[in-house]
PDB file of C-alpha atoms in Angstrom:
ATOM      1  CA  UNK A 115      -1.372  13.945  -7.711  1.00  0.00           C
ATOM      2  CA  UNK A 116       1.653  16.066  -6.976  1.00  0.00           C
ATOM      3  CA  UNK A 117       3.437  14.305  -3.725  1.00  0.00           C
ATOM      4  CA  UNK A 118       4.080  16.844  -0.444  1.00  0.00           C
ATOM      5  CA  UNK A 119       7.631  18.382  -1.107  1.00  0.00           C
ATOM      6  CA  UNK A 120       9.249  21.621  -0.530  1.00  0.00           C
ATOM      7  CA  UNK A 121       6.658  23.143   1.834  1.00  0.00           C
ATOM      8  CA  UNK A 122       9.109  25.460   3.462  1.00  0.00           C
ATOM      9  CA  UNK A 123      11.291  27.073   1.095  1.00  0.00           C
ATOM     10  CA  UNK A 124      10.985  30.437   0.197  1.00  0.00           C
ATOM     11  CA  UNK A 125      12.790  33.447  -1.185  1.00  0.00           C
ATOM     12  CA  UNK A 126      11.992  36.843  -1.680  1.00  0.00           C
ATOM     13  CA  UNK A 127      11.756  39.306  -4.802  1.00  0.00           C
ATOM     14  CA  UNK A 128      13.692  42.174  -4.565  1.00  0.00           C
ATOM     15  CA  UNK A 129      10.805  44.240  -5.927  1.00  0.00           C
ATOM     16  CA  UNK A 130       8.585  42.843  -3.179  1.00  0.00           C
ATOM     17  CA  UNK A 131      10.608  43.266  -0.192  1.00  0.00           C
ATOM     18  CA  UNK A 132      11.090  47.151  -1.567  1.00  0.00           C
ATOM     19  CA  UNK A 133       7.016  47.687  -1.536  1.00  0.00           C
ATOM     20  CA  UNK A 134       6.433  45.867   1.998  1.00  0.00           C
ATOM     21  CA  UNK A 135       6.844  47.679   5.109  1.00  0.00           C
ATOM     22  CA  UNK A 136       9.308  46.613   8.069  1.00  0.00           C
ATOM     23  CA  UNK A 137       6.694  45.978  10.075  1.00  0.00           C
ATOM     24  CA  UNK A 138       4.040  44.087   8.798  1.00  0.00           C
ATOM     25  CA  UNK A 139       1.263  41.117   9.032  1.00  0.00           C
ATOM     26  CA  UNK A 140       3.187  38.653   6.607  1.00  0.00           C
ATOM     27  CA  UNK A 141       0.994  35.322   5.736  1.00  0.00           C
ATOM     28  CA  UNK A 142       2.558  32.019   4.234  1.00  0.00           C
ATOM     29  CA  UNK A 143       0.205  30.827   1.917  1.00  0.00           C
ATOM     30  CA  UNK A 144      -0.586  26.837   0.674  1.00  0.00           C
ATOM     31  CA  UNK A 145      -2.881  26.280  -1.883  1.00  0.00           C
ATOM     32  CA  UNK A 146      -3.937  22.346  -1.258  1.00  0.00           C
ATOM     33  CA  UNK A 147      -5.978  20.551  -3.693  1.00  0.00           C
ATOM     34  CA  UNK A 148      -7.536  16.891  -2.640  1.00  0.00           C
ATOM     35  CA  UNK A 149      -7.244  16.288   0.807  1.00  0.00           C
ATOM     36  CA  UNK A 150     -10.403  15.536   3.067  1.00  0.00           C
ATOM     37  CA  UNK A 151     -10.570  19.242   4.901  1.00  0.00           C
ATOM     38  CA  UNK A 152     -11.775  17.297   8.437  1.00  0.00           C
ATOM     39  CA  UNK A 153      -8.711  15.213   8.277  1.00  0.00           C
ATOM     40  CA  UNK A 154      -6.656  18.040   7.449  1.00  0.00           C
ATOM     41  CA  UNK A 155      -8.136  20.368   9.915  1.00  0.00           C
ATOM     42  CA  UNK A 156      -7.027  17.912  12.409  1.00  0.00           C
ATOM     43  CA  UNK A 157      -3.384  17.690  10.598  1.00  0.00           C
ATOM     44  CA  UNK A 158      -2.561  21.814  10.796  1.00  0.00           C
ATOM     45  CA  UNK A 159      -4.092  21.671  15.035  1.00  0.00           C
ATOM     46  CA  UNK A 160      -1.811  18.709  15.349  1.00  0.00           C
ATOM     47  CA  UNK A 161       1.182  20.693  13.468  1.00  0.00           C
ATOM     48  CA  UNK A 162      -0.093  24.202  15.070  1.00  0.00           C
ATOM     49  CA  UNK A 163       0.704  22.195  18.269  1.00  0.00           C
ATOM     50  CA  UNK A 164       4.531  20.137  17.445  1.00  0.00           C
ATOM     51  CA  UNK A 165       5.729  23.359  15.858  1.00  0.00           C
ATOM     52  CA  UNK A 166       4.861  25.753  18.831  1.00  0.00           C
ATOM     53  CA  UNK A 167       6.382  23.465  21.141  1.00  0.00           C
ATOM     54  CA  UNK A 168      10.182  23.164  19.365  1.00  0.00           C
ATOM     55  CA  UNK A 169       9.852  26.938  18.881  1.00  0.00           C
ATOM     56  CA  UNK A 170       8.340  27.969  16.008  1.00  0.00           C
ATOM     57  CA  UNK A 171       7.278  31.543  15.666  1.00  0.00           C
ATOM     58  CA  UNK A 172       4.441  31.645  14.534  1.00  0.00           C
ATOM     59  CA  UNK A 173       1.244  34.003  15.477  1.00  0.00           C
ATOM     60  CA  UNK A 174      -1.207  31.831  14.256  1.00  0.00           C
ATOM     61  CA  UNK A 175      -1.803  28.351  11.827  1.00  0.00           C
ATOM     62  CA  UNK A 176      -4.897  27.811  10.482  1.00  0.00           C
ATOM     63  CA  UNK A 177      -6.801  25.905   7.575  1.00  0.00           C
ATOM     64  CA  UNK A 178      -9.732  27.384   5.572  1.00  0.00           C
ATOM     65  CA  UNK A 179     -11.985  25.721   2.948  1.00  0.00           C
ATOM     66  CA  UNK A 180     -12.962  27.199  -0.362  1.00  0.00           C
ATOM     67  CA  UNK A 181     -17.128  27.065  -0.578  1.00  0.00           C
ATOM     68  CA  UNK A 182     -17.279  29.198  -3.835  1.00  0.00           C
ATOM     69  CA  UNK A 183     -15.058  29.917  -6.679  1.00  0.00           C
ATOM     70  CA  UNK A 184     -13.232  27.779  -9.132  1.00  0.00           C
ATOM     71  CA  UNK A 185     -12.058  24.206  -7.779  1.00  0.00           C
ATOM     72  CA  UNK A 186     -14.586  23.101  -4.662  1.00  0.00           C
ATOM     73  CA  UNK A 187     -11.988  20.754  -3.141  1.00  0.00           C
ATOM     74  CA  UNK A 188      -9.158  23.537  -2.592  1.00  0.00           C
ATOM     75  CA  UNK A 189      -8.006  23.894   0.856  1.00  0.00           C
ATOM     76  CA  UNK A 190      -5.735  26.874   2.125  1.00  0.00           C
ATOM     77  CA  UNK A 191      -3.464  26.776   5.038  1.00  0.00           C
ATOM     78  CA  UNK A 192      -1.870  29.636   6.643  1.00  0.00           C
ATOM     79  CA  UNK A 193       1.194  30.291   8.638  1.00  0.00           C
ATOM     80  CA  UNK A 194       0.864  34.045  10.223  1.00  0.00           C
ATOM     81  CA  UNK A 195       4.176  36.154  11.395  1.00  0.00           C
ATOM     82  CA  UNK A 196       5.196  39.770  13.103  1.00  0.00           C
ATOM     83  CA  UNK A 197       7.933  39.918  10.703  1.00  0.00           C
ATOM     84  CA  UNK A 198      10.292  38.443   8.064  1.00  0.00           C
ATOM     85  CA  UNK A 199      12.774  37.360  10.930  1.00  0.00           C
ATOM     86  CA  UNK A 200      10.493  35.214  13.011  1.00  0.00           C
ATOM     87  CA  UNK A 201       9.490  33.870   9.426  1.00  0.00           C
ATOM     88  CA  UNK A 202      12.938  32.940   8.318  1.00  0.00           C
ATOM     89  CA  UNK A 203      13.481  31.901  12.117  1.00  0.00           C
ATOM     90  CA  UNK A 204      10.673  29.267  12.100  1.00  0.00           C
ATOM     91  CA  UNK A 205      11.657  28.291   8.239  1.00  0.00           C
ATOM     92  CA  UNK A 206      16.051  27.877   9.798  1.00  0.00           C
ATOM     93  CA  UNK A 207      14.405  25.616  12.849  1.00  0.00           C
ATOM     94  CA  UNK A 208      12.118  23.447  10.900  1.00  0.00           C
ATOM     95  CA  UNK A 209      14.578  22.943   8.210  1.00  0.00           C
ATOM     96  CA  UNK A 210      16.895  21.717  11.190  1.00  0.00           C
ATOM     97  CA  UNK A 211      13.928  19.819  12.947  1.00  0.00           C
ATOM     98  CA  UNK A 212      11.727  18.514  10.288  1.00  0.00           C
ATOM     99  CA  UNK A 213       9.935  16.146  13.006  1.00  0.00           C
ATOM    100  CA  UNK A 214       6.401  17.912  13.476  1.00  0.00           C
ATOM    101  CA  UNK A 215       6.172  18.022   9.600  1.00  0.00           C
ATOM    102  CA  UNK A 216       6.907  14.341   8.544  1.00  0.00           C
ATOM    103  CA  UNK A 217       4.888  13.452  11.599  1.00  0.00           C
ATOM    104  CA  UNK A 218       1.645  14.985  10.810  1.00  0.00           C
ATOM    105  CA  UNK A 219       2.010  16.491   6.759  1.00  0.00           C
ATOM    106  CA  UNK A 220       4.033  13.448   6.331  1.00  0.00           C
ATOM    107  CA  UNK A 221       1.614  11.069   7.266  1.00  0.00           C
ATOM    108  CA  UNK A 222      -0.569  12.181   3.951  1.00  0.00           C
ATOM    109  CA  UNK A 223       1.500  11.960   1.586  1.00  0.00           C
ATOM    110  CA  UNK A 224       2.301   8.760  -0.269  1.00  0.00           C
ATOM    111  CA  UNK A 225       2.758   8.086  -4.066  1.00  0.00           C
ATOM    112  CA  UNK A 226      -1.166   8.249  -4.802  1.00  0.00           C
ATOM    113  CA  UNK A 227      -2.060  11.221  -2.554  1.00  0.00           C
ATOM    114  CA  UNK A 228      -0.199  14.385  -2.030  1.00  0.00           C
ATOM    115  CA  UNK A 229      -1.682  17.830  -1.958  1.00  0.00           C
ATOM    116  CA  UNK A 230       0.422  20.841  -2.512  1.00  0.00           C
ATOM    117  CA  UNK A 231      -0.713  22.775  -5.755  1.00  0.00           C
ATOM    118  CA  UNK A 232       1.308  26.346  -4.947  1.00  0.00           C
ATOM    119  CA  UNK A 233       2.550  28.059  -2.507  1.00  0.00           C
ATOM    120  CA  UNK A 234       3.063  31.974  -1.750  1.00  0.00           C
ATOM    121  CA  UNK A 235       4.141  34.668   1.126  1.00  0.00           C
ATOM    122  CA  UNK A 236       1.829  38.037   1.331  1.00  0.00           C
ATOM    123  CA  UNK A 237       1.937  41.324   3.392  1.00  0.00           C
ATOM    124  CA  UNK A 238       0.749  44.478   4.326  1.00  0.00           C
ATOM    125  CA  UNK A 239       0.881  46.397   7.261  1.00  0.00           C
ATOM    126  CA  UNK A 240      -2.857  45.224   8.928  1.00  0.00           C
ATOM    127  CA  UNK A 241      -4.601  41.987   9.279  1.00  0.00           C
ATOM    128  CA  UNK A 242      -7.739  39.545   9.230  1.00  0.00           C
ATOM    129  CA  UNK A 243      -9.017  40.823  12.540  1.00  0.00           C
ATOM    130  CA  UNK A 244      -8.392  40.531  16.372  1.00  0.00           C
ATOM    131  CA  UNK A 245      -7.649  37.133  16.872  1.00  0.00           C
ATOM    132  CA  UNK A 246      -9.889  35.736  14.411  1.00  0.00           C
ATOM    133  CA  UNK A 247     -11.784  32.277  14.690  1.00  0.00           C
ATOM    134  CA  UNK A 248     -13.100  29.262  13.527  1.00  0.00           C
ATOM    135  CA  UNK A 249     -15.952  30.568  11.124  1.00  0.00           C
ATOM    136  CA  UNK A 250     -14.105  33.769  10.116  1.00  0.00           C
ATOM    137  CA  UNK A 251     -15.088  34.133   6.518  1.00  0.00           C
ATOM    138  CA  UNK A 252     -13.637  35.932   3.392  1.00  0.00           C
ATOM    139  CA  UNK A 253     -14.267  36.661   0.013  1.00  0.00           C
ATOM    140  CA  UNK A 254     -11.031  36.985  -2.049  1.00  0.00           C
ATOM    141  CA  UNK A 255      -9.549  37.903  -5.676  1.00  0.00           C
ATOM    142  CA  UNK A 256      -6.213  37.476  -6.329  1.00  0.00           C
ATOM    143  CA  UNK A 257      -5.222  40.107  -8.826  1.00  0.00           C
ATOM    144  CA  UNK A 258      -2.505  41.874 -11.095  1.00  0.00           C
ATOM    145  CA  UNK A 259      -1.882  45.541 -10.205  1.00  0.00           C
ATOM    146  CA  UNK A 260      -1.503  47.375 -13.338  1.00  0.00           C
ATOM    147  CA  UNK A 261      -0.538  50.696 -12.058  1.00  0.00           C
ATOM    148  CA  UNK A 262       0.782  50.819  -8.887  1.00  0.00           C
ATOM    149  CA  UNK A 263       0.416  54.701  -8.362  1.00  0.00           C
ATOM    150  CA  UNK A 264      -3.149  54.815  -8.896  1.00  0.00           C
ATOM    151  CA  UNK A 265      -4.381  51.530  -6.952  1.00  0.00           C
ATOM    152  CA  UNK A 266      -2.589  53.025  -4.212  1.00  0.00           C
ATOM    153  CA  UNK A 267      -4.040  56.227  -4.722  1.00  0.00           C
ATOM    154  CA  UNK A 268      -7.918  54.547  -4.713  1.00  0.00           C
ATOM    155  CA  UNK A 269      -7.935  51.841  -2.663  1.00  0.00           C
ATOM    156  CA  UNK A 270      -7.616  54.130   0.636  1.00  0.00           C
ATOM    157  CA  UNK A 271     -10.809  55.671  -1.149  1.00  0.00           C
ATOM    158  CA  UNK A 272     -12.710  52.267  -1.102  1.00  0.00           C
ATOM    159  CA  UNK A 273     -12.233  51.100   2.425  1.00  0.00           C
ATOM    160  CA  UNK A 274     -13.171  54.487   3.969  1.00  0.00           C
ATOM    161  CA  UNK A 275     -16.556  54.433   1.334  1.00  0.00           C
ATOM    162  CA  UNK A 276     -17.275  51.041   2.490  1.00  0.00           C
ATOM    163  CA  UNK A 277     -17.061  51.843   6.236  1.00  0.00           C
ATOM    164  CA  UNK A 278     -19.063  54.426   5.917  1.00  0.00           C
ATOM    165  CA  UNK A 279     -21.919  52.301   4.535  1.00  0.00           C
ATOM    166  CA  UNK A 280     -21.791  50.113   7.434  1.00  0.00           C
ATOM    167  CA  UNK A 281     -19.884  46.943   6.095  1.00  0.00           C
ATOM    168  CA  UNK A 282     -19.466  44.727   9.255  1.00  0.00           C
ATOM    169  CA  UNK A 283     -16.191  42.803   7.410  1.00  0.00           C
ATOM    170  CA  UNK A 284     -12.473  43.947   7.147  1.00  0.00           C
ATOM    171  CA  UNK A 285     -11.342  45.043   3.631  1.00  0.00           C
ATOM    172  CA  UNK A 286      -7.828  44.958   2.930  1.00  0.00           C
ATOM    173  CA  UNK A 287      -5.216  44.089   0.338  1.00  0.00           C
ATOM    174  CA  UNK A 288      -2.184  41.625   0.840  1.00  0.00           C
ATOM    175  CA  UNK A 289       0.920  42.384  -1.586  1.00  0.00           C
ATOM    176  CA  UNK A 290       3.053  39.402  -2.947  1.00  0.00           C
ATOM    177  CA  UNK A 291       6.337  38.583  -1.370  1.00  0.00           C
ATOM    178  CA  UNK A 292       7.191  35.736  -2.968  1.00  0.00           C
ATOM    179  CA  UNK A 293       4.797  34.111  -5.258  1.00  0.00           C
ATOM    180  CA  UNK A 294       5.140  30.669  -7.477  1.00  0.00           C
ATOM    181  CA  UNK A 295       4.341  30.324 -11.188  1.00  0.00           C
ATOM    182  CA  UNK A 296       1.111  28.883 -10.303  1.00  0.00           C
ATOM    183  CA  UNK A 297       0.021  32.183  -8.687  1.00  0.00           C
ATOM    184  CA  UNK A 298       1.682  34.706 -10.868  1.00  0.00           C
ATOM    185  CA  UNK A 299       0.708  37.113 -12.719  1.00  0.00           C
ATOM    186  CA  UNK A 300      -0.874  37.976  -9.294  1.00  0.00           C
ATOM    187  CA  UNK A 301       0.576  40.021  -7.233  1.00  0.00           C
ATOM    188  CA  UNK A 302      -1.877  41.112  -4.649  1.00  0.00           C
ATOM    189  CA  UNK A 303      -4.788  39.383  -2.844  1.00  0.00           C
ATOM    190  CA  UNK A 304      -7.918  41.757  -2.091  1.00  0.00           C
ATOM    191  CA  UNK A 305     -10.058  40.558   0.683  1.00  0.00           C
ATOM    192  CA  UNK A 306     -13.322  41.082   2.590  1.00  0.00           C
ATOM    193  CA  UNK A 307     -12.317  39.336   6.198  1.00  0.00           C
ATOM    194  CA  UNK A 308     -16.025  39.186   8.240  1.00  0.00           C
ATOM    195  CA  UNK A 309     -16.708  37.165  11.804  1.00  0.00           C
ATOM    196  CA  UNK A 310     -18.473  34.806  10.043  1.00  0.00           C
ATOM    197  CA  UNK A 311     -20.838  33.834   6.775  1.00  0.00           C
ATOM    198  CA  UNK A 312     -23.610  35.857   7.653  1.00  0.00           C
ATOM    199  CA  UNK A 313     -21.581  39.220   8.337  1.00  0.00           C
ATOM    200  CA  UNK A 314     -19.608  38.169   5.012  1.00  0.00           C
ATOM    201  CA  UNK A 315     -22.880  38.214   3.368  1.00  0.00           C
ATOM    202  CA  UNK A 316     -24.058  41.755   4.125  1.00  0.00           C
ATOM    203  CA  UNK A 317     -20.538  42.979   3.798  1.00  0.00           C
ATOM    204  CA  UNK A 318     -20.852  41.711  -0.052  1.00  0.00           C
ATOM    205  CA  UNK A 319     -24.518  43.110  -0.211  1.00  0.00           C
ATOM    206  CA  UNK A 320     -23.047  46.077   0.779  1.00  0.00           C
ATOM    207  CA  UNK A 321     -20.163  45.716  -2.003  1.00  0.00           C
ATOM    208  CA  UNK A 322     -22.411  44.828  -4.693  1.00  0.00           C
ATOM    209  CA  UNK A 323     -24.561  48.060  -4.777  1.00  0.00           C
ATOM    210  CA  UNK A 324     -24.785  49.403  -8.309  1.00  0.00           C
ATOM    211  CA  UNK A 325     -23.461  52.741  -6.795  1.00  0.00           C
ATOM    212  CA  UNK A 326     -20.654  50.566  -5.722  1.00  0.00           C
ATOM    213  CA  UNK A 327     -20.006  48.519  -8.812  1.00  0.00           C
ATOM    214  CA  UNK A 328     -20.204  51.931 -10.698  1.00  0.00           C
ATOM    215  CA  UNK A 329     -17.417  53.384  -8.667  1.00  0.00           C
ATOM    216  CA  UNK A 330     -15.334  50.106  -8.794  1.00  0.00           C
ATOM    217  CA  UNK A 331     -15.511  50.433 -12.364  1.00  0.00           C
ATOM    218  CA  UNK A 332     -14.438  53.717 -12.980  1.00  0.00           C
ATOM    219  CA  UNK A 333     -11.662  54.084 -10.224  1.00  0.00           C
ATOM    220  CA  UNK A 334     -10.441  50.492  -9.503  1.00  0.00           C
ATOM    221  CA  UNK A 335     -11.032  48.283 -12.596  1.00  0.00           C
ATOM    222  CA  UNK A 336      -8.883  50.085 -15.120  1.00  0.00           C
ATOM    223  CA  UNK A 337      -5.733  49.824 -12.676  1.00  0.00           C
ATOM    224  CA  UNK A 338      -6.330  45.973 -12.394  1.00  0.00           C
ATOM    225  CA  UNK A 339      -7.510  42.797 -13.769  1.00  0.00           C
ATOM    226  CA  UNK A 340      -8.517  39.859 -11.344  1.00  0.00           C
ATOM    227  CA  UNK A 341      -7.160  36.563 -12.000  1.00  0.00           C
ATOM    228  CA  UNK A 342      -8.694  34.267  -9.615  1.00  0.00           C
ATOM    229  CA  UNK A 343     -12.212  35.045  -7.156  1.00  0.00           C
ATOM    230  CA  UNK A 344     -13.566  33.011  -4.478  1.00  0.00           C
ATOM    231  CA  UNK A 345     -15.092  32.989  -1.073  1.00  0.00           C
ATOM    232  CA  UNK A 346     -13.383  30.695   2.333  1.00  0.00           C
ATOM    233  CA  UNK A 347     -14.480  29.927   5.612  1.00  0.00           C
ATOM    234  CA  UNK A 348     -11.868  28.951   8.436  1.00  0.00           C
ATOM    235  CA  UNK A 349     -12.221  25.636  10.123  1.00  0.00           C
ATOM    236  CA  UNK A 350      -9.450  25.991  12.669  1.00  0.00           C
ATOM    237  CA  UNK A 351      -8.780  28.788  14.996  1.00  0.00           C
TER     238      UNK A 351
END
């Protein structure tokens, strides 16, 4: 296994930035493969807590686990912003102060264990929900965008269809600010946020309706193709 290095440094694509609004719900993203999810749901509170208290900026940290999809012992943990300059604000201080993250990341990583597979920053201009919780749930695909134009064009089209049906979930898209080669030829993460497993349940009930699929198929699919599915639940706040 891969030690924990480099968990904070990031750059942007030039392409990217020029797609992303100014103002806009940007996520850091660490894929983390082999670590006990308990212990490191207790890790990310106890970093949430040392980073918030030297000054970090961010809106919320949290830790998810992945219950379907490829790989059944993937973790994610998130670092949520308001914008690119409390981002590179909390990056410039705990670059300076690396104390809360050798003191609680640190303490996991040694020459046999070590969990960081990739890592990635995404954005749009919504979010997962009001002040989401422990439980929040989410089916995801990480995808290429083919044509830009026309999944723009569409995927206004979907949400409003799905609303209207009644699904009790969020469905959004986060765009790729900086993505690793282990995540690329992504570029976009599609999601279906819900309160919890249940709600996710209907929402994808909802989703999967052959009228649904149908529509998918002729007005989304051709503009896309999917390169990694799954389905999380939070275990932090």
């Amino acid at each position: 296994m891969k030690k924990l290095i480099n968990l904070w440094v990031l750059t942007f694509s030039l392409f990217a930035m020029s797609i992303l609004p100014s103002k806009a719900f940007i996520m850091d993203v660490w894929t983390i493969e082999g670590a006990n999810p308990i212990e490191l749901a207790k890790v990310v509170v106890e970093y949430r807590e040392k980073a918030a208290a030297v000054g970090a900026k961010y809106t919320q940290f949290r830790m998810g686990q992945k219950v379907r999809g490829d790989g059944s012992n993937i973790s994610f943990v998130y670092g949520y912003y308001d914008s690119y300059e409390d981002q590179m604000f909390t990056q410039q201080l705990l670059t300076e102060n690396p104390e809360p993250l050798q003191s609680t990341y640190g303490s996991m990583s040694d020459e046999d264990g070590g969990i960081i597979v990739s890592s990635a920053t995404m954005a749009n201009n919504s979010s997962l929900g009001e002040n989401p919780s422990a439980g929040n749930s989410f089916a995801y695909a990480f995808m290429e965008i083919k044509d830009g134009i026309n999944f723009a064009l569409n995927f206004p089209k979907l949400q409003e269809r799905l609303t209207e049906q009644g699904m009790p979930a969020i469905i959004d898209v986060l765009y790729c600010a900086t993505c690793g080669s282990d995540v690329l030829p992504a570029n976009a993460v599609g999601y279906i946020s819900a309160a919890n497993l249940t709600d996710l349940g209907k929402a994808l009930d909802i989703y999967s309706l052959e009228e649904n699929q149908l529509w998918l198929f002729r007005n989304m699919n051709p503009h896309i193709e999917m390169i990694d599915q799954g389905i999380s639940v939070m275990l932090t706040d």
